[in-house]
Amino acid sequence: IAIVPKSKPTTSLSLLPRNKLTMMFTAAATAALLALTASTSEAFAPSNNNAVVRSRSAQQPPLQMAYLDSLSNAPPLSFSGSSSSSSATPSTFGELLTSDDMNDLCAFNAASLDIQSTISSNGGITAAQIQESIRRANEVVSIIRQHFPGAMGSSEILERVKRVLDMYNADNILLTQSVCPDEINHEHGDITDLFIENIGGGKVFHLGGLAGVPFTGQTGFGAYSAHVADGGHAFVLQAPHIGMSNDLELGKYSRDGQDHAGSACGAAVGAMCHCMDGKPMPNLATATADWQMNFLIQEIGKRMPALNACADGNEKQAELARQTHQIGKDMLEQCLSTNFGDANSMLFVMTGIQINMPFEFEDYFQPLSFEVRMKDGSVIDLYQEAFGTW
């Protein structure tokens, strides 16, 4: 399966299936990192033949992560440009990574792309700039791990889910998604896009509204399930989302073309702010023009004790995402049914939190539940099979 993460303004990448030890990178990014192991007096310069880079990227051999550890005794480095403190410039790859070792493939990939972008833009790169790319990528992953344990890159989530589906020989699937309509949730390479192409065969039925709550309700799920092919299966993906800005603030996202970060998820944040400001609860019986938002305000209002117990900033925003996930999951449970297909049809249900990542990162996803429901009423928990422990 060829998986292409969402494109960024400065670069593109083809990301192929990987395990915990291997990953393929663009030829330019890989060359930049491996060049750190050799003595050279030349600048890291961008390739003048983009066509060659693109044609070679798919053939690049897997880069063994363990190989990086063998570079600690590499020859001295020479960098183009100048560093603000030449005496502190590392001379080997091992020194370069001192106290900033990486053990997350997405962080390594993001740092690689950032390095590639700097080289392409500036014609070279300094040791200090490489260190900053590594430090920043590690800091991003550290925040995600702290607040969303078990979160992984979207492409790894897809790989793990596909492996489970293959175990069940579930290859005739109609996909439905209950995900917030915000455009940053539906970019090329996001989990929504990857699932549509690799699980849904290019098709998807949308259940979700604001904050990923399945506002189409029982009628929406009934219409969706009626479309499942005879002998086919259903797969439901339900998730709210949360952004991380370029300033590493959760609950915000730095959108292209804007000079400031905005709320993400805006509906969830807006509902919480409504409650924190002590504004009156809306009357759902009369709030027909903005019913979804008013429903969120009502539900978030019930959960303010848990939110008020959190410190402001990233902790509160992460808790808001968890509470919003539960709101959506509770409504989803009222809608689900196995009244479709034939006696062998199965209903796969996965829920979690979609994380809109900054910089060159592919979006992450924190899986919170994954199960399959059979026609006889039995439910099999697939979470451990797919995602293990963390």
CSV table of C-alpha atoms in Angstrom, one decimal:
chain,number,residue,atom,x,y,z
A,1,ILE,CA,0.0,0.0,0.0
A,2,ALA,CA,1.4,3.4,-0.9
A,3,ILE,CA,0.5,5.9,1.7
A,4,VAL,CA,1.1,9.6,1.1
A,5,PRO,CA,0.8,12.0,4.0
A,6,LYS,CA,-0.9,15.3,3.6
A,7,SER,CA,1.2,17.8,1.6
A,8,LYS,CA,2.7,20.8,3.3
A,9,PRO,CA,3.5,24.2,1.7
A,10,THR,CA,7.2,23.6,1.3
A,11,THR,CA,7.6,19.9,0.4
A,12,SER,CA,6.1,16.5,-0.4
A,13,LEU,CA,6.8,13.0,0.6
A,14,SER,CA,5.7,9.5,-0.3
A,15,LEU,CA,5.5,7.4,2.9
A,16,LEU,CA,5.4,3.7,2.5
A,17,PRO,CA,4.3,1.0,5.0
A,18,ARG,CA,6.7,0.6,7.8
A,19,ASN,CA,7.3,-1.2,11.1
A,20,LYS,CA,8.9,0.1,14.3
A,21,LEU,CA,12.4,-0.1,12.8
A,22,THR,CA,12.1,1.0,9.1
A,23,MET,CA,10.9,3.9,7.1
A,24,MET,CA,11.6,5.2,3.6
A,25,PHE,CA,12.3,8.8,3.0
A,26,THR,CA,12.6,11.1,-0.1
A,27,ALA,CA,16.0,10.8,-1.6
A,28,ALA,CA,16.8,14.4,-0.8
A,29,ALA,CA,15.9,14.1,2.9
A,30,THR,CA,17.7,10.8,3.3
A,31,ALA,CA,20.8,12.2,1.6
A,32,ALA,CA,20.9,15.2,3.9
A,33,LEU,CA,20.8,13.0,7.0
A,34,LEU,CA,23.3,10.5,5.7
A,35,ALA,CA,25.6,13.2,4.6
A,36,LEU,CA,26.1,14.0,8.3
A,37,THR,CA,28.2,10.9,8.6
A,38,ALA,CA,30.9,11.9,6.1
A,39,SER,CA,33.7,14.5,6.1
A,40,THR,CA,32.9,17.2,3.5
A,41,SER,CA,33.7,20.8,2.9
A,42,GLU,CA,30.7,21.3,0.6
A,43,ALA,CA,27.4,22.8,1.5
A,44,PHE,CA,24.3,20.6,1.7
A,45,ALA,CA,22.8,21.8,-1.6
A,46,PRO,CA,19.4,21.1,-3.0
A,47,SER,CA,19.2,18.8,-6.0
A,48,ASN,CA,18.9,20.5,-9.4
A,49,ASN,CA,17.1,17.5,-10.8
A,50,ASN,CA,13.7,17.2,-9.1
A,51,ALA,CA,12.6,14.6,-11.6
A,52,VAL,CA,15.4,12.3,-10.6
A,53,VAL,CA,14.6,12.8,-6.9
A,54,ARG,CA,11.0,11.9,-7.4
A,55,SER,CA,11.8,8.8,-9.5
A,56,ARG,CA,14.4,7.6,-7.0
A,57,SER,CA,12.3,8.2,-3.8
A,58,ALA,CA,10.1,5.2,-4.4
A,59,GLN,CA,13.2,3.0,-4.8
A,60,GLN,CA,15.2,4.2,-1.8
A,61,PRO,CA,16.1,1.3,0.5
A,62,PRO,CA,14.6,1.2,4.0
A,63,LEU,CA,16.6,3.2,6.5
A,64,GLN,CA,17.3,1.1,9.5
A,65,MET,CA,16.8,3.2,12.7
A,66,ALA,CA,19.5,1.1,14.4
A,67,TYR,CA,22.0,2.4,11.7
A,68,LEU,CA,21.8,5.8,13.3
A,69,ASP,CA,23.3,4.5,16.5
A,70,SER,CA,26.3,3.3,14.5
A,71,LEU,CA,27.1,6.8,13.4
A,72,SER,CA,28.3,8.0,16.8
A,73,ASN,CA,31.9,7.5,15.6
A,74,ALA,CA,31.4,9.1,12.2
A,75,PRO,CA,34.1,11.4,10.8
A,76,PRO,CA,34.0,15.1,11.5
A,77,LEU,CA,31.3,17.2,9.8
A,78,SER,CA,31.6,20.4,7.7
A,79,PHE,CA,28.6,22.5,7.4
A,80,SER,CA,27.7,25.4,5.1
A,81,GLY,CA,26.9,28.8,6.6
A,82,SER,CA,28.0,29.8,10.1
A,83,SER,CA,26.8,29.1,13.6
A,84,SER,CA,26.3,31.7,16.2
A,85,SER,CA,28.7,29.8,18.4
A,86,SER,CA,31.3,27.9,16.4
A,87,SER,CA,33.0,26.5,19.5
A,88,ALA,CA,29.7,24.7,20.3
A,89,THR,CA,29.3,23.2,16.8
A,90,PRO,CA,29.1,19.4,17.0
A,91,SER,CA,31.7,17.5,15.0
A,92,THR,CA,30.0,14.1,14.7
A,93,PHE,CA,26.5,12.8,14.3
A,94,GLY,CA,26.7,11.3,17.8
A,95,GLU,CA,27.5,14.7,19.3
A,96,LEU,CA,24.7,16.3,17.1
A,97,LEU,CA,22.1,14.1,18.8
A,98,THR,CA,23.5,14.4,22.3
A,99,SER,CA,20.5,14.7,24.7
A,100,ASP,CA,18.2,14.8,21.7
A,101,ASP,CA,18.1,11.1,20.6
A,102,MET,CA,15.0,10.2,18.6
A,103,ASN,CA,12.8,7.1,19.0
A,104,ASP,CA,9.7,8.2,17.1
A,105,LEU,CA,9.6,7.6,13.3
A,106,CYS,CA,7.2,10.5,12.7
A,107,ALA,CA,9.5,12.9,14.6
A,108,PHE,CA,12.5,11.7,12.6
A,109,ASN,CA,10.5,12.1,9.4
A,110,ALA,CA,9.3,15.6,10.3
A,111,ALA,CA,12.9,16.7,11.2
A,112,SER,CA,14.1,15.2,8.0
A,113,LEU,CA,11.6,17.1,5.9
A,114,ASP,CA,12.4,20.3,7.9
A,115,ILE,CA,16.1,19.9,7.1
A,116,GLN,CA,15.3,19.2,3.4
A,117,SER,CA,13.1,22.3,3.3
A,118,THR,CA,15.9,24.5,4.9
A,119,ILE,CA,18.4,23.2,2.4
A,120,SER,CA,16.1,23.8,-0.5
A,121,SER,CA,15.3,27.3,0.6
A,122,ASN,CA,18.7,28.5,1.8
A,123,GLY,CA,21.1,26.4,-0.3
A,124,GLY,CA,22.6,24.9,2.9
A,125,ILE,CA,22.2,24.2,6.6
A,126,THR,CA,24.1,24.7,9.8
A,127,ALA,CA,24.6,22.3,12.6
A,128,ALA,CA,22.6,24.6,14.9
A,129,GLN,CA,19.7,24.5,12.5
A,130,ILE,CA,19.8,20.7,12.3
A,131,GLN,CA,19.9,20.5,16.1
A,132,GLU,CA,16.9,22.8,16.3
A,133,SER,CA,14.9,20.7,13.9
A,134,ILE,CA,15.6,17.6,16.0
A,135,ARG,CA,14.8,19.4,19.2
A,136,ARG,CA,11.5,20.8,18.0
A,137,ALA,CA,10.3,17.5,16.5
A,138,ASN,CA,11.1,15.8,19.8
A,139,GLU,CA,9.3,18.4,21.8
A,140,VAL,CA,6.2,18.0,19.6
A,141,VAL,CA,6.1,14.2,20.2
A,142,SER,CA,6.8,14.7,23.9
A,143,ILE,CA,3.6,16.8,24.2
A,144,ILE,CA,1.6,14.3,22.3
A,145,ARG,CA,2.8,11.4,24.3
A,146,GLN,CA,2.0,13.3,27.6
A,147,HIS,CA,-1.5,14.2,26.7
A,148,PHE,CA,-2.5,11.4,24.2
A,149,PRO,CA,-0.9,8.1,25.2
A,150,GLY,CA,-0.9,5.6,22.4
A,151,ALA,CA,-1.3,8.2,19.7
A,152,MET,CA,0.4,7.3,16.4
A,153,GLY,CA,0.9,8.6,12.9
A,154,SER,CA,-2.2,8.2,10.7
A,155,SER,CA,-0.3,5.9,8.3
A,156,GLU,CA,0.7,3.5,11.2
A,157,ILE,CA,-2.9,3.4,12.4
A,158,LEU,CA,-4.0,2.4,8.9
A,159,GLU,CA,-1.4,-0.3,8.7
A,160,ARG,CA,-2.4,-1.8,12.1
A,161,VAL,CA,-6.2,-1.6,11.3
A,162,LYS,CA,-5.7,-3.2,7.9
A,163,ARG,CA,-3.8,-6.1,9.5
A,164,VAL,CA,-6.7,-6.8,11.7
A,165,LEU,CA,-9.2,-6.5,8.9
A,166,ASP,CA,-7.2,-9.0,6.9
A,167,MET,CA,-7.4,-11.5,9.8
A,168,TYR,CA,-11.1,-11.3,9.5
A,169,ASN,CA,-11.1,-11.5,5.7
A,170,ALA,CA,-13.1,-8.3,5.7
A,171,ASP,CA,-12.4,-7.0,2.2
A,172,ASN,CA,-15.8,-5.8,1.1
A,173,ILE,CA,-16.3,-2.8,3.4
A,174,LEU,CA,-18.5,0.3,3.2
A,175,LEU,CA,-16.9,3.0,5.3
A,176,THR,CA,-18.7,5.6,7.3
A,177,GLN,CA,-17.0,8.5,9.2
A,178,SER,CA,-18.3,10.7,12.0
A,179,VAL,CA,-15.6,13.4,11.9
A,180,CYS,CA,-15.8,17.2,12.3
A,181,PRO,CA,-16.2,18.8,8.8
A,182,ASP,CA,-13.3,21.2,9.4
A,183,GLU,CA,-11.1,21.1,6.3
A,184,ILE,CA,-7.9,20.3,8.2
A,185,ASN,CA,-9.5,16.9,9.1
A,186,HIS,CA,-9.8,15.9,5.4
A,187,GLU,CA,-6.5,16.8,3.8
A,188,HIS,CA,-4.5,14.4,1.7
A,189,GLY,CA,-2.8,11.9,4.0
A,190,ASP,CA,-5.1,12.4,7.0
A,191,ILE,CA,-6.6,9.4,8.6
A,192,THR,CA,-9.9,10.2,7.0
A,193,ASP,CA,-8.3,10.2,3.5
A,194,LEU,CA,-6.3,7.1,4.2
A,195,PHE,CA,-9.3,5.1,5.4
A,196,ILE,CA,-11.4,6.2,2.5
A,197,GLU,CA,-8.8,5.1,-0.1
A,198,ASN,CA,-7.5,1.9,1.7
A,199,ILE,CA,-10.5,0.6,3.6
A,200,GLY,CA,-13.6,2.2,1.9
A,201,GLY,CA,-12.4,1.7,-1.7
A,202,GLY,CA,-12.7,5.4,-2.4
A,203,LYS,CA,-16.2,5.7,-0.9
A,204,VAL,CA,-17.5,7.1,2.4
A,205,PHE,CA,-20.8,7.9,4.0
A,206,HIS,CA,-20.7,10.9,6.3
A,207,LEU,CA,-22.4,10.7,9.7
A,208,GLY,CA,-20.7,13.5,11.5
A,209,GLY,CA,-21.3,17.2,12.2
A,210,LEU,CA,-19.6,19.6,14.5
A,211,ALA,CA,-16.9,18.1,16.7
A,212,GLY,CA,-17.3,14.7,15.1
A,213,VAL,CA,-20.6,14.0,16.8
A,214,PRO,CA,-22.8,11.7,14.6
A,215,PHE,CA,-25.6,14.3,14.3
A,216,THR,CA,-27.3,12.4,11.3
A,217,GLY,CA,-28.5,10.1,14.1
A,218,GLN,CA,-30.3,6.8,13.7
A,219,THR,CA,-31.7,7.8,10.4
A,220,GLY,CA,-28.3,8.6,9.0
A,221,PHE,CA,-26.8,5.2,10.2
A,222,GLY,CA,-29.9,3.4,8.9
A,223,ALA,CA,-29.4,5.0,5.5
A,224,TYR,CA,-25.7,4.1,5.5
A,225,SER,CA,-26.1,0.5,6.6
A,226,ALA,CA,-28.8,0.0,4.0
A,227,HIS,CA,-26.1,0.7,1.4
A,228,VAL,CA,-23.8,-2.1,2.6
A,229,ALA,CA,-23.4,-4.8,-0.1
A,230,ASP,CA,-24.9,-8.2,0.3
A,231,GLY,CA,-22.2,-10.2,2.1
A,232,GLY,CA,-20.3,-7.0,2.8
A,233,HIS,CA,-19.2,-5.3,6.1
A,234,ALA,CA,-19.5,-2.0,7.8
A,235,PHE,CA,-16.7,0.1,9.3
A,236,VAL,CA,-17.4,3.2,11.5
A,237,LEU,CA,-14.7,5.7,12.3
A,238,GLN,CA,-15.8,8.3,15.0
A,239,ALA,CA,-13.5,11.0,16.3
A,240,PRO,CA,-13.4,14.6,17.4
A,241,HIS,CA,-10.2,16.5,16.6
A,242,ILE,CA,-7.8,18.8,18.3
A,243,GLY,CA,-5.1,21.0,16.7
A,244,MET,CA,-1.6,21.8,17.8
A,245,SER,CA,-0.3,25.2,16.7
A,246,ASN,CA,3.2,26.1,15.6
A,247,ASP,CA,3.7,27.5,19.1
A,248,LEU,CA,2.9,24.0,20.4
A,249,GLU,CA,-0.5,25.0,21.9
A,250,LEU,CA,-3.2,22.3,21.9
A,251,GLY,CA,-6.6,23.5,20.9
A,252,LYS,CA,-5.2,25.8,18.2
A,253,TYR,CA,-4.0,25.3,14.7
A,254,SER,CA,-1.8,27.5,12.4
A,255,ARG,CA,-3.7,27.5,9.1
A,256,ASP,CA,-2.2,28.3,5.8
A,257,GLY,CA,-2.5,32.0,4.8
A,258,GLN,CA,-3.2,33.2,8.4
A,259,ASP,CA,-0.8,35.1,10.6
A,260,HIS,CA,-2.3,33.7,13.8
A,261,ALA,CA,-3.4,30.4,15.2
A,262,GLY,CA,-7.1,29.7,15.4
A,263,SER,CA,-9.2,27.3,17.6
A,264,ALA,CA,-9.4,23.6,16.6
A,265,CYS,CA,-11.9,22.2,17.3
A,266,GLY,CA,-13.5,25.6,17.2
A,267,ALA,CA,-16.9,24.2,18.1
A,268,ALA,CA,-15.7,22.4,21.2
A,269,VAL,CA,-13.6,25.3,22.3
A,270,GLY,CA,-16.4,27.7,21.7
A,271,ALA,CA,-18.8,25.5,23.7
A,272,MET,CA,-16.4,25.3,26.7
A,273,CYS,CA,-15.8,29.1,26.6
A,274,HIS,CA,-19.6,29.7,26.6
A,275,CYS,CA,-19.8,27.6,29.8
A,276,MET,CA,-16.8,29.1,31.4
A,277,ASP,CA,-18.2,32.6,30.8
A,278,GLY,CA,-21.4,31.6,32.7
A,279,LYS,CA,-23.7,32.3,29.8
A,280,PRO,CA,-27.2,30.8,29.9
A,281,MET,CA,-27.7,27.3,28.5
A,282,PRO,CA,-29.6,27.4,25.1
A,283,ASN,CA,-33.0,25.9,24.7
A,284,LEU,CA,-32.7,23.1,22.3
A,285,ALA,CA,-36.4,23.1,21.5
A,286,THR,CA,-36.2,26.6,20.0
A,287,ALA,CA,-32.5,26.7,18.8
A,288,THR,CA,-33.2,25.2,15.4
A,289,ALA,CA,-30.9,27.5,13.5
A,290,ASP,CA,-27.8,26.4,15.4
A,291,TRP,CA,-28.9,23.1,17.0
A,292,GLN,CA,-25.6,21.3,16.8
A,293,MET,CA,-23.6,24.0,18.5
A,294,ASN,CA,-26.3,24.4,21.2
A,295,PHE,CA,-26.3,20.6,21.8
A,296,LEU,CA,-22.5,20.8,22.3
A,297,ILE,CA,-22.9,23.7,24.8
A,298,GLN,CA,-25.4,21.6,26.7
A,299,GLU,CA,-23.2,18.5,26.8
A,300,ILE,CA,-20.0,20.3,27.6
A,301,GLY,CA,-21.8,22.2,30.4
A,302,LYS,CA,-22.5,18.8,32.0
A,303,ARG,CA,-18.8,18.1,31.9
A,304,MET,CA,-17.4,21.4,33.3
A,305,PRO,CA,-16.4,19.9,36.7
A,306,ALA,CA,-13.9,17.7,35.0
A,307,LEU,CA,-12.7,20.5,32.7
A,308,ASN,CA,-12.5,23.1,35.6
A,309,ALA,CA,-10.3,20.6,37.5
A,310,CYS,CA,-7.6,20.9,34.8
A,311,ALA,CA,-5.0,23.6,34.5
A,312,ASP,CA,-5.5,26.1,31.7
A,313,GLY,CA,-3.6,25.5,28.5
A,314,ASN,CA,-2.7,22.1,27.0
A,315,GLU,CA,-4.0,20.0,29.9
A,316,LYS,CA,-7.5,21.6,29.7
A,317,GLN,CA,-7.6,21.4,25.9
A,318,ALA,CA,-6.6,17.7,25.9
A,319,GLU,CA,-9.4,17.0,28.5
A,320,LEU,CA,-11.8,18.8,26.3
A,321,ALA,CA,-11.0,16.5,23.4
A,322,ARG,CA,-11.5,13.5,25.6
A,323,GLN,CA,-14.9,14.8,26.8
A,324,THR,CA,-15.9,15.6,23.3
A,325,HIS,CA,-15.0,12.1,22.2
A,326,GLN,CA,-17.3,10.7,24.9
A,327,ILE,CA,-20.1,12.9,23.8
A,328,GLY,CA,-19.8,11.6,20.2
A,329,LYS,CA,-19.3,8.0,21.3
A,330,ASP,CA,-22.4,8.1,23.5
A,331,MET,CA,-24.6,9.3,20.6
A,332,LEU,CA,-23.0,6.8,18.3
A,333,GLU,CA,-24.0,3.9,20.6
A,334,GLN,CA,-27.6,5.0,20.2
A,335,CYS,CA,-27.4,4.8,16.4
A,336,LEU,CA,-25.5,1.5,15.8
A,337,SER,CA,-27.2,-1.6,14.5
A,338,THR,CA,-26.2,-4.8,12.8
A,339,ASN,CA,-29.4,-4.9,10.7
A,340,PHE,CA,-27.6,-5.0,7.4
A,341,GLY,CA,-26.0,-7.3,4.9
A,342,ASP,CA,-26.3,-11.0,5.5
A,343,ALA,CA,-25.6,-13.5,8.4
A,344,ASN,CA,-21.9,-13.2,7.9
A,345,SER,CA,-21.7,-9.4,7.8
A,346,MET,CA,-19.7,-7.7,10.5
A,347,LEU,CA,-19.7,-4.2,12.0
A,348,PHE,CA,-16.3,-2.7,12.9
A,349,VAL,CA,-16.3,0.3,15.1
A,350,MET,CA,-13.3,2.5,15.9
A,351,THR,CA,-13.2,5.7,17.9
A,352,GLY,CA,-10.5,8.0,19.0
A,353,ILE,CA,-9.1,11.5,18.7
A,354,GLN,CA,-7.7,13.0,15.5
A,355,ILE,CA,-4.7,15.3,16.1
A,356,ASN,CA,-4.0,18.0,13.6
A,357,MET,CA,-0.2,18.3,13.8
A,358,PRO,CA,2.1,21.3,13.1
A,359,PHE,CA,5.1,21.7,10.9
A,360,GLU,CA,6.1,18.7,8.7
A,361,PHE,CA,4.3,16.1,10.8
A,362,GLU,CA,1.7,13.8,9.4
A,363,ASP,CA,-1.5,14.0,11.5
A,364,TYR,CA,-1.6,11.7,14.6
A,365,PHE,CA,-4.6,9.7,15.9
A,366,GLN,CA,-5.2,8.4,19.4
A,367,PRO,CA,-7.2,5.2,19.2
A,368,LEU,CA,-9.5,4.8,22.2
A,369,SER,CA,-11.7,1.9,21.1
A,370,PHE,CA,-11.8,-0.7,18.4
A,371,GLU,CA,-14.2,-3.6,18.2
A,372,VAL,CA,-16.2,-5.8,15.9
A,373,ARG,CA,-19.9,-6.7,16.4
A,374,MET,CA,-21.3,-9.9,15.0
A,375,LYS,CA,-24.8,-10.8,14.0
A,376,ASP,CA,-25.3,-13.0,17.0
A,377,GLY,CA,-24.9,-10.0,19.3
A,378,SER,CA,-21.3,-10.9,20.4
A,379,VAL,CA,-18.7,-8.1,20.5
A,380,ILE,CA,-15.0,-8.7,20.2
A,381,ASP,CA,-12.5,-6.1,21.5
A,382,LEU,CA,-9.8,-5.6,18.8
A,383,TYR,CA,-7.9,-2.8,20.6
A,384,GLN,CA,-5.1,-5.0,22.0
A,385,GLU,CA,-4.8,-6.9,18.7
A,386,ALA,CA,-4.4,-3.7,16.7
A,387,PHE,CA,-2.6,-1.3,19.0
A,388,GLY,CA,-1.2,-3.4,21.9
A,389,THR,CA,-0.2,-1.7,25.2
A,390,TRP,CA,1.5,1.6,25.8
